Short mmCIF file of N, CA and C in Angstrom, two decimals:
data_model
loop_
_atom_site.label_atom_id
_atom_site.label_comp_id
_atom_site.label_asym_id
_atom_site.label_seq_id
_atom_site.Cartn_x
_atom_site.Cartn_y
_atom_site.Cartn_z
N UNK A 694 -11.84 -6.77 -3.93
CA UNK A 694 -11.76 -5.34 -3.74
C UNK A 694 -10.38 -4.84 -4.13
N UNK A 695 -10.19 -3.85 -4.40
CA UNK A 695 -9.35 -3.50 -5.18
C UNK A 695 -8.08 -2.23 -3.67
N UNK A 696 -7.52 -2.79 -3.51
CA UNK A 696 -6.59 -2.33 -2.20
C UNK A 696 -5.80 -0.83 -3.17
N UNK A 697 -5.79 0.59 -2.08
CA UNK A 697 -4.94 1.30 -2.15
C UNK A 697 -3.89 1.06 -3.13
N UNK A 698 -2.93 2.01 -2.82
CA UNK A 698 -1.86 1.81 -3.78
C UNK A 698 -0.36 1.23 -2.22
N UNK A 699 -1.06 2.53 -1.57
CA UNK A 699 -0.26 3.11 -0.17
C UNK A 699 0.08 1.28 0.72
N UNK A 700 -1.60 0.25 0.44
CA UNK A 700 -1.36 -0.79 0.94
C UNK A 700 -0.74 -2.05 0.80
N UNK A 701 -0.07 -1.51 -0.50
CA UNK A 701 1.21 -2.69 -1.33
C UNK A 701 2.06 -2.53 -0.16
N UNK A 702 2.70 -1.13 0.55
CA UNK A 702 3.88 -0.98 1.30
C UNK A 702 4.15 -2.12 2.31
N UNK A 703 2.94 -2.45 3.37
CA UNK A 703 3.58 -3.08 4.63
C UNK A 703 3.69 -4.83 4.07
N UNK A 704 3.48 -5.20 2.83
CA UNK A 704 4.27 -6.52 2.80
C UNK A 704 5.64 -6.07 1.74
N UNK A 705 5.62 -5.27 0.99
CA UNK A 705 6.75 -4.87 0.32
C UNK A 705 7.82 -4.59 1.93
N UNK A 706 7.53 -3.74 2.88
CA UNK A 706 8.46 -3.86 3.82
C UNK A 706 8.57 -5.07 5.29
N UNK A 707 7.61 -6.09 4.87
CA UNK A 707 7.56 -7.28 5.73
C UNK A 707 8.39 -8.63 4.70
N UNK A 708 8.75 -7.87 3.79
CA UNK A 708 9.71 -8.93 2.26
C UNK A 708 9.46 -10.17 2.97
N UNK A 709 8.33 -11.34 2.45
CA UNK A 709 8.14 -12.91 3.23
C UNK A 709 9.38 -13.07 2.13
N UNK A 710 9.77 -14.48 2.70
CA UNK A 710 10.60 -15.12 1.42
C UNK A 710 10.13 -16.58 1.61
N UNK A 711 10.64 -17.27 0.69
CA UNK A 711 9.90 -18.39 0.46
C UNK A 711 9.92 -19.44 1.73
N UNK A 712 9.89 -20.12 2.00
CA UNK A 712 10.12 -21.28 3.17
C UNK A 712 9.74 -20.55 4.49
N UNK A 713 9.28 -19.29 4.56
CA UNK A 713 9.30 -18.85 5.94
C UNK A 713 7.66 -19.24 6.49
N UNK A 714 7.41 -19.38 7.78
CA UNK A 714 6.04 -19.18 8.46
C UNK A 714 5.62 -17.31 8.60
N UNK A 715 5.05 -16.98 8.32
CA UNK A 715 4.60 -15.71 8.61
C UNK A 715 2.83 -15.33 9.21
N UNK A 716 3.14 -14.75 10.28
CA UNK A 716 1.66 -14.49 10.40
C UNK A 716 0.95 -13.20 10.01
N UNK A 717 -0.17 -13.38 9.54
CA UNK A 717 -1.03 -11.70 9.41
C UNK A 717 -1.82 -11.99 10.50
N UNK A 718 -1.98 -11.09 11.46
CA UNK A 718 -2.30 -10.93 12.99
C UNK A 718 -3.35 -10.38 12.60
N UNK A 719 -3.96 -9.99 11.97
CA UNK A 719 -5.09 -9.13 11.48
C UNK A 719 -5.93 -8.96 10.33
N UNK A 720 -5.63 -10.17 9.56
CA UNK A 720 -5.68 -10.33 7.83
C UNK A 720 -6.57 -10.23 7.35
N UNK A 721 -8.00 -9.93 7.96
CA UNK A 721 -9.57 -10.06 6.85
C UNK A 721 -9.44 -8.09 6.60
N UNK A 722 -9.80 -8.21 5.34
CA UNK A 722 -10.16 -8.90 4.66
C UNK A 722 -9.36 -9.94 3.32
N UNK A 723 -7.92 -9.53 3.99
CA UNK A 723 -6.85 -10.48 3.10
C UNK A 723 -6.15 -10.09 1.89
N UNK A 724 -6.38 -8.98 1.78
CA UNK A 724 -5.69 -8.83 0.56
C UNK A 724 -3.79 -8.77 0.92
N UNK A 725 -3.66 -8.44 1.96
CA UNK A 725 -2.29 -8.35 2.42
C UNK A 725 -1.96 -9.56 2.73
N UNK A 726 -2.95 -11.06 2.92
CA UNK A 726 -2.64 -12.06 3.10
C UNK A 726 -2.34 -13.33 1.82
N UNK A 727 -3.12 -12.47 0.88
CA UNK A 727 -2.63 -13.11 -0.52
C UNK A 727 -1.55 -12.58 -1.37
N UNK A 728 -1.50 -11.75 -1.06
CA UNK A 728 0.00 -10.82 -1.27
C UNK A 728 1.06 -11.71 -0.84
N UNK A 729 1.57 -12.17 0.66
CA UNK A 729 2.08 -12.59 1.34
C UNK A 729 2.10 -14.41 1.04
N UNK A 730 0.69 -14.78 0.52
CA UNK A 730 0.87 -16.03 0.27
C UNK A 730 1.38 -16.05 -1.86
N UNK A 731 1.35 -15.55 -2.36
CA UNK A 731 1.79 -15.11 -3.63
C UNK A 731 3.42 -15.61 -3.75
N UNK A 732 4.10 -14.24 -2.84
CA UNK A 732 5.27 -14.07 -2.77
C UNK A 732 6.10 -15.48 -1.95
N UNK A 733 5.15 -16.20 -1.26
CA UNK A 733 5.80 -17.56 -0.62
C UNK A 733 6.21 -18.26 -1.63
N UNK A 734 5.01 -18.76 -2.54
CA UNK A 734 4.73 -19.67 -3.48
C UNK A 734 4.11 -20.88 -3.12
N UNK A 735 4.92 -22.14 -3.33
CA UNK A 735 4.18 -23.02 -2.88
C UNK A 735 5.70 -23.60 -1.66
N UNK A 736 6.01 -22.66 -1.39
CA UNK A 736 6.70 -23.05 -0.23
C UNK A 736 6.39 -22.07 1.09
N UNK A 737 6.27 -22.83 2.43
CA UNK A 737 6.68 -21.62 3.77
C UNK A 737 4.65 -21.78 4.11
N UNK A 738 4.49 -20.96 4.82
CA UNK A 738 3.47 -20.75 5.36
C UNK A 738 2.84 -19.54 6.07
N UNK A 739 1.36 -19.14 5.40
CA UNK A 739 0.93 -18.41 6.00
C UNK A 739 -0.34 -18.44 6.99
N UNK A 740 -0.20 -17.77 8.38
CA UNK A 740 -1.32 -18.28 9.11
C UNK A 740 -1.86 -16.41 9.17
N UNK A 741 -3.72 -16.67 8.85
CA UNK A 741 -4.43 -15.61 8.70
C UNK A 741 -5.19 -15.44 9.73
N UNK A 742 -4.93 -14.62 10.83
CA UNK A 742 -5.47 -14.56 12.38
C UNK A 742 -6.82 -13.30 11.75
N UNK A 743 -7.93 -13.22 12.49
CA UNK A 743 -8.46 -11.96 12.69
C UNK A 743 -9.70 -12.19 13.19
N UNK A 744 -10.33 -11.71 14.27
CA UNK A 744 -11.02 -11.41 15.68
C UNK A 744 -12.81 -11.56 15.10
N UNK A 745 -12.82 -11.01 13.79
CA UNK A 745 -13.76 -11.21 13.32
C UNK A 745 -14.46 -11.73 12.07
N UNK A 746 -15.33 -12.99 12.63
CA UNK A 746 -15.68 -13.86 11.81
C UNK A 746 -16.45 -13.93 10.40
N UNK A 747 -17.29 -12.81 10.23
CA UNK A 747 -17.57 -11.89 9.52
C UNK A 747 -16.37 -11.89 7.81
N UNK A 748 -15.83 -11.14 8.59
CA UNK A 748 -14.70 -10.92 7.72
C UNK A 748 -13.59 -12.02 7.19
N UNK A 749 -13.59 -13.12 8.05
CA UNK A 749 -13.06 -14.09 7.93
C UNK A 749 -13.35 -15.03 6.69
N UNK A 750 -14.82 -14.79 6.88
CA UNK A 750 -15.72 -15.53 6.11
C UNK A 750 -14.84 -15.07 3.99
N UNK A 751 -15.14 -13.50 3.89
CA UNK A 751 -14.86 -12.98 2.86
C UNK A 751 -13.19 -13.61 2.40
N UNK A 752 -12.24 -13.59 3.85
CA UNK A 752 -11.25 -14.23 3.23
C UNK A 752 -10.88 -15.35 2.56
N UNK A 753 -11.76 -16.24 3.75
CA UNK A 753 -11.56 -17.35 2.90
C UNK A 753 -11.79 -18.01 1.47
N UNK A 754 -13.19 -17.23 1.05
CA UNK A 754 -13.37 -16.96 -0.31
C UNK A 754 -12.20 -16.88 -1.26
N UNK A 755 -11.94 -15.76 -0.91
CA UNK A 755 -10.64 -15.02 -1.61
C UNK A 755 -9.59 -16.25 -1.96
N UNK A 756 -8.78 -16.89 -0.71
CA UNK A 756 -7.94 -17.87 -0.51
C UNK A 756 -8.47 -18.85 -1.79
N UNK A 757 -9.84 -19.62 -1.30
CA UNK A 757 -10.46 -20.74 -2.77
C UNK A 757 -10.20 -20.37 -3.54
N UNK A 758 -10.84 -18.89 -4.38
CA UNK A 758 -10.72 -18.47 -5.43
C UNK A 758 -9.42 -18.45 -5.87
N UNK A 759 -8.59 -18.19 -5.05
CA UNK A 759 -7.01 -18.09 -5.60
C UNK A 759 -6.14 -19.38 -5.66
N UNK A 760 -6.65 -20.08 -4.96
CA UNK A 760 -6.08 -21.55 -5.01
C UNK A 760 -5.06 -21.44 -3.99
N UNK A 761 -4.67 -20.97 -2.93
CA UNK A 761 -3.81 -20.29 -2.32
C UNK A 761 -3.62 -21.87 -1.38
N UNK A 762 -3.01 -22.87 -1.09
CA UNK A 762 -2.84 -23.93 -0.43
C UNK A 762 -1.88 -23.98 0.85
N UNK A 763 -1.01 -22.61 0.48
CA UNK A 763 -0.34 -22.07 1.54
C UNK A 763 -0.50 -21.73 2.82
N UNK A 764 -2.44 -21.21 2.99
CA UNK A 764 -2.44 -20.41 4.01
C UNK A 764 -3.69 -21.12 4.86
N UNK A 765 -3.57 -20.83 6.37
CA UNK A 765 -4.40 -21.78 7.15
C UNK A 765 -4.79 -20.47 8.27
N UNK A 766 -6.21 -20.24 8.66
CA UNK A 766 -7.11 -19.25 8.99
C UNK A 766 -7.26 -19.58 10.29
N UNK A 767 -6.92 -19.01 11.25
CA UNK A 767 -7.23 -18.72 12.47
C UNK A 767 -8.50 -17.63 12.84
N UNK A 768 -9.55 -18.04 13.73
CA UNK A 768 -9.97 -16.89 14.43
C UNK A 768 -10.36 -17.04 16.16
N UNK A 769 -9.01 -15.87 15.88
CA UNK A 769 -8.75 -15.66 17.77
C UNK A 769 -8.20 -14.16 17.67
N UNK A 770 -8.56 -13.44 18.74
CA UNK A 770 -8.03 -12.31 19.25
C UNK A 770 -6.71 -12.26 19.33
N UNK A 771 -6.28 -11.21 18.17
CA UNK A 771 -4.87 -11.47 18.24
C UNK A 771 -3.99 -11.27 18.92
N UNK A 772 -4.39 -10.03 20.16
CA UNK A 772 -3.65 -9.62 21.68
C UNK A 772 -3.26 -11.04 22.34
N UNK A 773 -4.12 -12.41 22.18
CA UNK A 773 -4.05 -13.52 22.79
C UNK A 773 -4.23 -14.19 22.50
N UNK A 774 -3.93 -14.31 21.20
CA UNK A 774 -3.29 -15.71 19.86
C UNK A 774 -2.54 -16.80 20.50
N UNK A 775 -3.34 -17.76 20.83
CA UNK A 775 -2.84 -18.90 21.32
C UNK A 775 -1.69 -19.75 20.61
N UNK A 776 -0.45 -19.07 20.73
CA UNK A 776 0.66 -19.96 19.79
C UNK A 776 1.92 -20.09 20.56
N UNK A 777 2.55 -20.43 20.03
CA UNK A 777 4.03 -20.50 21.01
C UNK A 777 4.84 -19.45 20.63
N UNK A 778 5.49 -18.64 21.60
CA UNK A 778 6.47 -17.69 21.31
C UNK A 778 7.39 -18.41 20.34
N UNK A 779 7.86 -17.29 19.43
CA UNK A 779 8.82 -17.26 18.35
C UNK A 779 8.60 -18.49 17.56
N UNK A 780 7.05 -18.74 17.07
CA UNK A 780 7.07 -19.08 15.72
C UNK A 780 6.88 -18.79 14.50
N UNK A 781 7.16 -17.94 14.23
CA UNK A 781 7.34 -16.97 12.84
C UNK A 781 8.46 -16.40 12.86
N UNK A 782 8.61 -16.55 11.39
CA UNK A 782 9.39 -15.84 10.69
C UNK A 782 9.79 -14.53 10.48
N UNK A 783 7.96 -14.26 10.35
CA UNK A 783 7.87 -12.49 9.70
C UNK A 783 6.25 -12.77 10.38
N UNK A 784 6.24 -11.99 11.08
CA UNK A 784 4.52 -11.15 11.47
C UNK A 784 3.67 -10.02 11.09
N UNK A 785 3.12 -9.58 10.43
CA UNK A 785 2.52 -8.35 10.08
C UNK A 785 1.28 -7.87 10.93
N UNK A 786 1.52 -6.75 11.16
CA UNK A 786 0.38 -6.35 12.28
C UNK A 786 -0.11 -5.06 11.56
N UNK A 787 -1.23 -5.30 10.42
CA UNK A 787 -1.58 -4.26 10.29
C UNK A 787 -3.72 -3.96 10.99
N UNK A 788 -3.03 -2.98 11.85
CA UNK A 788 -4.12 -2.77 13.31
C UNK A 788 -4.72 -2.26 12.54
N UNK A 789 -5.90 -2.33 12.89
CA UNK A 789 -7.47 -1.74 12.91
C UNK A 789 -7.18 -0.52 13.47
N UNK A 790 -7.97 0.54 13.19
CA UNK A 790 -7.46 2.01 13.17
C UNK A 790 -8.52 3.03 13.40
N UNK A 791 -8.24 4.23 13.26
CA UNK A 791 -9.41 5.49 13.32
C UNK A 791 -9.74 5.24 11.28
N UNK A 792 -8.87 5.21 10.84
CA UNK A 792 -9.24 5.06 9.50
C UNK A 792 -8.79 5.94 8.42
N UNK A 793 -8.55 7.44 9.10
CA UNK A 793 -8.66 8.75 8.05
C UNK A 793 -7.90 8.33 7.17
N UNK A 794 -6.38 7.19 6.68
CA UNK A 794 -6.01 7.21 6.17
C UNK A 794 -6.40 6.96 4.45
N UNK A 795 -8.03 6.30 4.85
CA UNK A 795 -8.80 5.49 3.54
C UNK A 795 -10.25 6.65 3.51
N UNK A 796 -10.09 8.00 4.29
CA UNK A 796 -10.72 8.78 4.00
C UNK A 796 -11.08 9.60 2.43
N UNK A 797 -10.01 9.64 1.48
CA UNK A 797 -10.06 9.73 0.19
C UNK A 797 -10.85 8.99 -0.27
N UNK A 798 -11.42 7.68 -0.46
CA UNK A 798 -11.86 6.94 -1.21
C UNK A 798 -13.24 6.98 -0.88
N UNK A 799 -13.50 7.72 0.38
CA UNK A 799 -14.85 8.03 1.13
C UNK A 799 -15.43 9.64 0.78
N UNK A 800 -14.85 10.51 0.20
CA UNK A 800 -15.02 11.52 0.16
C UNK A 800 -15.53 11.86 -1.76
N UNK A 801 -15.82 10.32 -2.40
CA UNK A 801 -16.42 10.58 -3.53
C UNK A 801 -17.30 9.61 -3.78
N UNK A 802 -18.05 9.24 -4.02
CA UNK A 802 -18.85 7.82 -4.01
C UNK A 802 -18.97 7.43 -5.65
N UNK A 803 -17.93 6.54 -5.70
CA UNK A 803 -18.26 6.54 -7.75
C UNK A 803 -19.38 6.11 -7.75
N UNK A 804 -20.56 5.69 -7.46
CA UNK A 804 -21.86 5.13 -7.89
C UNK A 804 -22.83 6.53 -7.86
N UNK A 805 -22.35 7.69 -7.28
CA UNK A 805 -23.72 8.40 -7.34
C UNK A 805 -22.80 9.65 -7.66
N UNK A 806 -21.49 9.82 -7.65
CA UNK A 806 -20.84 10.70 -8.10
C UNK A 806 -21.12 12.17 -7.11
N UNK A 807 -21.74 11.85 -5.37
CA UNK A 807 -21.80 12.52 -4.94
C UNK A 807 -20.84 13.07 -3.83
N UNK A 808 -20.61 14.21 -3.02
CA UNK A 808 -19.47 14.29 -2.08
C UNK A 808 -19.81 14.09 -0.35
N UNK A 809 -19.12 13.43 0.16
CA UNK A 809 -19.30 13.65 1.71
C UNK A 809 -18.71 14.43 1.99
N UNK A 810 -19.02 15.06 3.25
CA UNK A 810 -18.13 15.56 4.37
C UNK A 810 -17.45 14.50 4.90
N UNK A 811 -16.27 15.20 5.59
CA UNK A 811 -15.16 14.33 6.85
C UNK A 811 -16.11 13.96 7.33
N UNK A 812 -17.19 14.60 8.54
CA UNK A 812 -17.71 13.86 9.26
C UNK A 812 -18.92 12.81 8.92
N UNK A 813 -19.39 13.21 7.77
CA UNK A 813 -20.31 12.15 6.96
C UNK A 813 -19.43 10.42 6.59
N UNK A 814 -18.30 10.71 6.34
CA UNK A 814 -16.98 9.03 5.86
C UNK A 814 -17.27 8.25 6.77
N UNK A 815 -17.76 6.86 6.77
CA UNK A 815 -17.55 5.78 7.58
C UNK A 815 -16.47 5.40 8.00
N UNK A 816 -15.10 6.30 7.43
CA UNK A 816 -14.15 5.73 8.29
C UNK A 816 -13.54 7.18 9.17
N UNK A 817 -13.96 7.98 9.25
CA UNK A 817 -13.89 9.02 10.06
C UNK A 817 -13.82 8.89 11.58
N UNK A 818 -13.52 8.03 12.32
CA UNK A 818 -14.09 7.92 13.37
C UNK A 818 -12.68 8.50 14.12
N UNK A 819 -13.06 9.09 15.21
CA UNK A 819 -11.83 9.66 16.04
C UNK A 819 -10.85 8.77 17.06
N UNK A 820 -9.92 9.12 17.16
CA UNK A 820 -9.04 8.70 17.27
C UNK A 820 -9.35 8.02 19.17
N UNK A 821 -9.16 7.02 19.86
CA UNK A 821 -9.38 6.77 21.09
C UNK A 821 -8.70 6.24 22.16
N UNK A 822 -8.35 6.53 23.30
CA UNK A 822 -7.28 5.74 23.89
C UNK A 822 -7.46 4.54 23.79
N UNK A 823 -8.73 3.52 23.88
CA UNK A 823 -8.82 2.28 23.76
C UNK A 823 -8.30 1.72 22.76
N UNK A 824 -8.58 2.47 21.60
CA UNK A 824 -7.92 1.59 20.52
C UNK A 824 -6.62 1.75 20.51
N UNK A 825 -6.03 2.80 20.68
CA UNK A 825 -4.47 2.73 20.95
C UNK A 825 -3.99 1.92 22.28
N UNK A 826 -4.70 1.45 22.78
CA UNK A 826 -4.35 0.57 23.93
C UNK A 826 -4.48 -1.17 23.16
N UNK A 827 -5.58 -1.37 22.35
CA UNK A 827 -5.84 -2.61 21.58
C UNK A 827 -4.31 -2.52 20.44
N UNK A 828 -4.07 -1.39 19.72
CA UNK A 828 -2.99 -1.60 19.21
C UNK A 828 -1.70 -2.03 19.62
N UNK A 829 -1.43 -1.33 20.81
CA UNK A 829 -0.46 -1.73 21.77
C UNK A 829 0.09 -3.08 22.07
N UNK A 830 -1.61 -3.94 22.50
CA UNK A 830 -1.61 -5.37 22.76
C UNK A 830 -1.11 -5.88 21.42
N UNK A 831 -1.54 -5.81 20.28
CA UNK A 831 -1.33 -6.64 19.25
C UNK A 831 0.35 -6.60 19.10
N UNK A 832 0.84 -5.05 19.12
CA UNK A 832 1.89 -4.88 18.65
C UNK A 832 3.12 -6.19 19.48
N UNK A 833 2.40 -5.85 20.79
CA UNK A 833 3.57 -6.77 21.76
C UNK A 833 2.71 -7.95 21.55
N UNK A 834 2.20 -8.49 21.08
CA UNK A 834 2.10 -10.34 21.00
C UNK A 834 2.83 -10.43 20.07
N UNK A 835 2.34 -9.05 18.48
CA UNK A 835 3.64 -9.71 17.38
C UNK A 835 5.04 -10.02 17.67
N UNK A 836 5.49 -9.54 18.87
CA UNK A 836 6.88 -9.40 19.23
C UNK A 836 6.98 -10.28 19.69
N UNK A 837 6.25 -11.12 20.09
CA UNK A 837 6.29 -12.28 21.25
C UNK A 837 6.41 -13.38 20.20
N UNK A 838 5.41 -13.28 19.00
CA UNK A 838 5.47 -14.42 18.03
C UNK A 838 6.70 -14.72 17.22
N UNK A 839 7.48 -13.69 17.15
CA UNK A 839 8.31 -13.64 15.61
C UNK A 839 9.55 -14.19 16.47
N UNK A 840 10.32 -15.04 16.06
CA UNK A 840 11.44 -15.59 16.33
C UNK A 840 12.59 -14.59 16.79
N UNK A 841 14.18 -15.01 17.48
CA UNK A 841 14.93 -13.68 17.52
C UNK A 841 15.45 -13.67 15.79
N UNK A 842 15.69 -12.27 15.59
CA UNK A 842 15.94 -11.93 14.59
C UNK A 842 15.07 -11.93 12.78
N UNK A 843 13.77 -12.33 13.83
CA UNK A 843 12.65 -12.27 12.52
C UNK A 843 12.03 -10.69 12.54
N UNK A 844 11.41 -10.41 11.66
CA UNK A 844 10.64 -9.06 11.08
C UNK A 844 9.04 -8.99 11.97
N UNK A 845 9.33 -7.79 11.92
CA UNK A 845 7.58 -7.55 12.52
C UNK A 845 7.28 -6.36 11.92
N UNK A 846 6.38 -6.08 11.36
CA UNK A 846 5.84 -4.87 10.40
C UNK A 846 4.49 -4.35 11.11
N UNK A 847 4.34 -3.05 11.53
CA UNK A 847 3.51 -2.12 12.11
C UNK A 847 2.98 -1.64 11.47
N UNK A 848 1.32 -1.91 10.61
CA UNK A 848 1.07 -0.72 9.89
C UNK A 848 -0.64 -0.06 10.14
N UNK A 849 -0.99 0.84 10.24
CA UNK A 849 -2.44 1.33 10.19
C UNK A 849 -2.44 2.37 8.84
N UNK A 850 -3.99 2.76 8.88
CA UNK A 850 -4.84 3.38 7.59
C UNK A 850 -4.72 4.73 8.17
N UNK A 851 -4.31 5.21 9.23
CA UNK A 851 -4.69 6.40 9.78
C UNK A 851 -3.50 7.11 9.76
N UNK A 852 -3.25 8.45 10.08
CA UNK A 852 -2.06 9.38 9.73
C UNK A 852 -1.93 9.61 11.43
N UNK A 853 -2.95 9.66 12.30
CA UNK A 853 -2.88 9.78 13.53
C UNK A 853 -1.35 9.29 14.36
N UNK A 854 -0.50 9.95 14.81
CA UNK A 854 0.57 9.64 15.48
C UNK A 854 0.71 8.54 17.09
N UNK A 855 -1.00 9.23 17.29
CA UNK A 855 -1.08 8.35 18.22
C UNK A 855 -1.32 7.06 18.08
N UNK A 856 -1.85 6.68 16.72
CA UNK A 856 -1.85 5.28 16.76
C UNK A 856 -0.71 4.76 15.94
N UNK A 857 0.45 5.11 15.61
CA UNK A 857 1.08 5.36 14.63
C UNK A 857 3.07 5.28 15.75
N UNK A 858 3.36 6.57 15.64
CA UNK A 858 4.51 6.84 16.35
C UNK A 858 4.32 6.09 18.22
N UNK A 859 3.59 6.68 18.19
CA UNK A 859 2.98 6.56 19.75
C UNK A 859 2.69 5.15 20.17
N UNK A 860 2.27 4.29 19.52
CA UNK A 860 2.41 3.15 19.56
C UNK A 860 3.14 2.37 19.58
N UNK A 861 4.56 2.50 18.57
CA UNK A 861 5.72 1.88 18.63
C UNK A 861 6.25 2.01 19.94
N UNK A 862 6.52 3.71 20.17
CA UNK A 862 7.48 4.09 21.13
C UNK A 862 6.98 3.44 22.40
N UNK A 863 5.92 2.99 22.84
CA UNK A 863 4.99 2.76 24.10
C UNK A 863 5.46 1.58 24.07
N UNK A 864 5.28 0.87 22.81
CA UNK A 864 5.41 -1.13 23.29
C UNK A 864 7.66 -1.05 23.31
N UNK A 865 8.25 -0.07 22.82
CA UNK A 865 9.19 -0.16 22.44
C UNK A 865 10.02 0.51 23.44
N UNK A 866 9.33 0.86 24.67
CA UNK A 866 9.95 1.58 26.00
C UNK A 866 10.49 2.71 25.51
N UNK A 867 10.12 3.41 25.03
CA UNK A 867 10.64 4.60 24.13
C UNK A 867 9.68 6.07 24.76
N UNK A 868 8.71 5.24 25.76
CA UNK A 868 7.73 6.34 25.84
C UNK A 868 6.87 6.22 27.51
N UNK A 869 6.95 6.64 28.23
CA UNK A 869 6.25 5.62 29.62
C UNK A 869 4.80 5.37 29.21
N UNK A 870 3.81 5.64 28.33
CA UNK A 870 2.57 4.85 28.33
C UNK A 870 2.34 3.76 27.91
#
């Protein structure tokens, strides 16, 4: 599948470098995880966490097809990723979301060349405290995983602040929720 333009950013600002461990806390369907295993090379390591198996499935594909020898697939809930604090390098947490951000690509259908409405987009879905509460969790395990002085990268599809600003500031005591 052919990724955004917007979704090059959160490993361009998670910069892996070679020899490091890095986790994608969230990686199916992977394109941010072959990105990440690319830029390693054949040095360092990437581990590809994500909750659903489904999707897991499509990554690993991806990984064969690419020859990618770097990277080793976890599936566990990433709020409670069974690993030891501070083993990574660099963590990327890009959360599962309301979506609007991949609402463009929903609002034309190249196969029938017809238009949706907002509320017609499969990724339209509104914004919810739960999921900003699931974001929350992920955000603080990434913190828990990444070594002192390693990188942790925050990113969602949605423009929503609440899952977005509001999220940082909350796991980052910046905010009392």
């Amino acid at each position: 599948a052919v990724q955004e333009e917007v979704a090059l950013t959160a490993v361009v600002a998670l910069d892996p470098q070679r020899g490091e461990r890095v986790l994608d806390l969230c990686a199916a369907p992977g394109g941010k995880t072959l990105q990440i295993a690319t830029r390693l090379g054949d040095s360092g390591l990437v581990v590809a966490n994500d909750r659903n198996p489904g999707r897991l499935a499509a990554l690993g594909s991806a990984i064969a097809r690419l020859g990618c020898l770097n990277v080793a697939i976890t599936h566990h809930d990433g709020c409670t990723l069974p690993l030891p604090p501070q083993s990574f390098d660099r963590v990327l947490v890009d959360a599962p979301c309301s979506g609007e951000g991949t609402l463009r690509k929903h609002l034309k259908n190249p196969d029938y060349g017809t238009r949706f409405s907002f509320r017609e987009a499969p990724s339209a879905h509104p914004y919810s405290p739960r999921l900003a509460h699931f974001q929350k969790a992920l955000l603080r395990r990434a913190l828990e995983l990444v070594r002192p002085g390693g990188v942790v990268v925050y990113s969602t599809c949605t423009m929503a602040p609440e899952e977005n600003e509001a999220v940082i500031d909350a796991v980052l005591g910046t905010s009392p929720t």
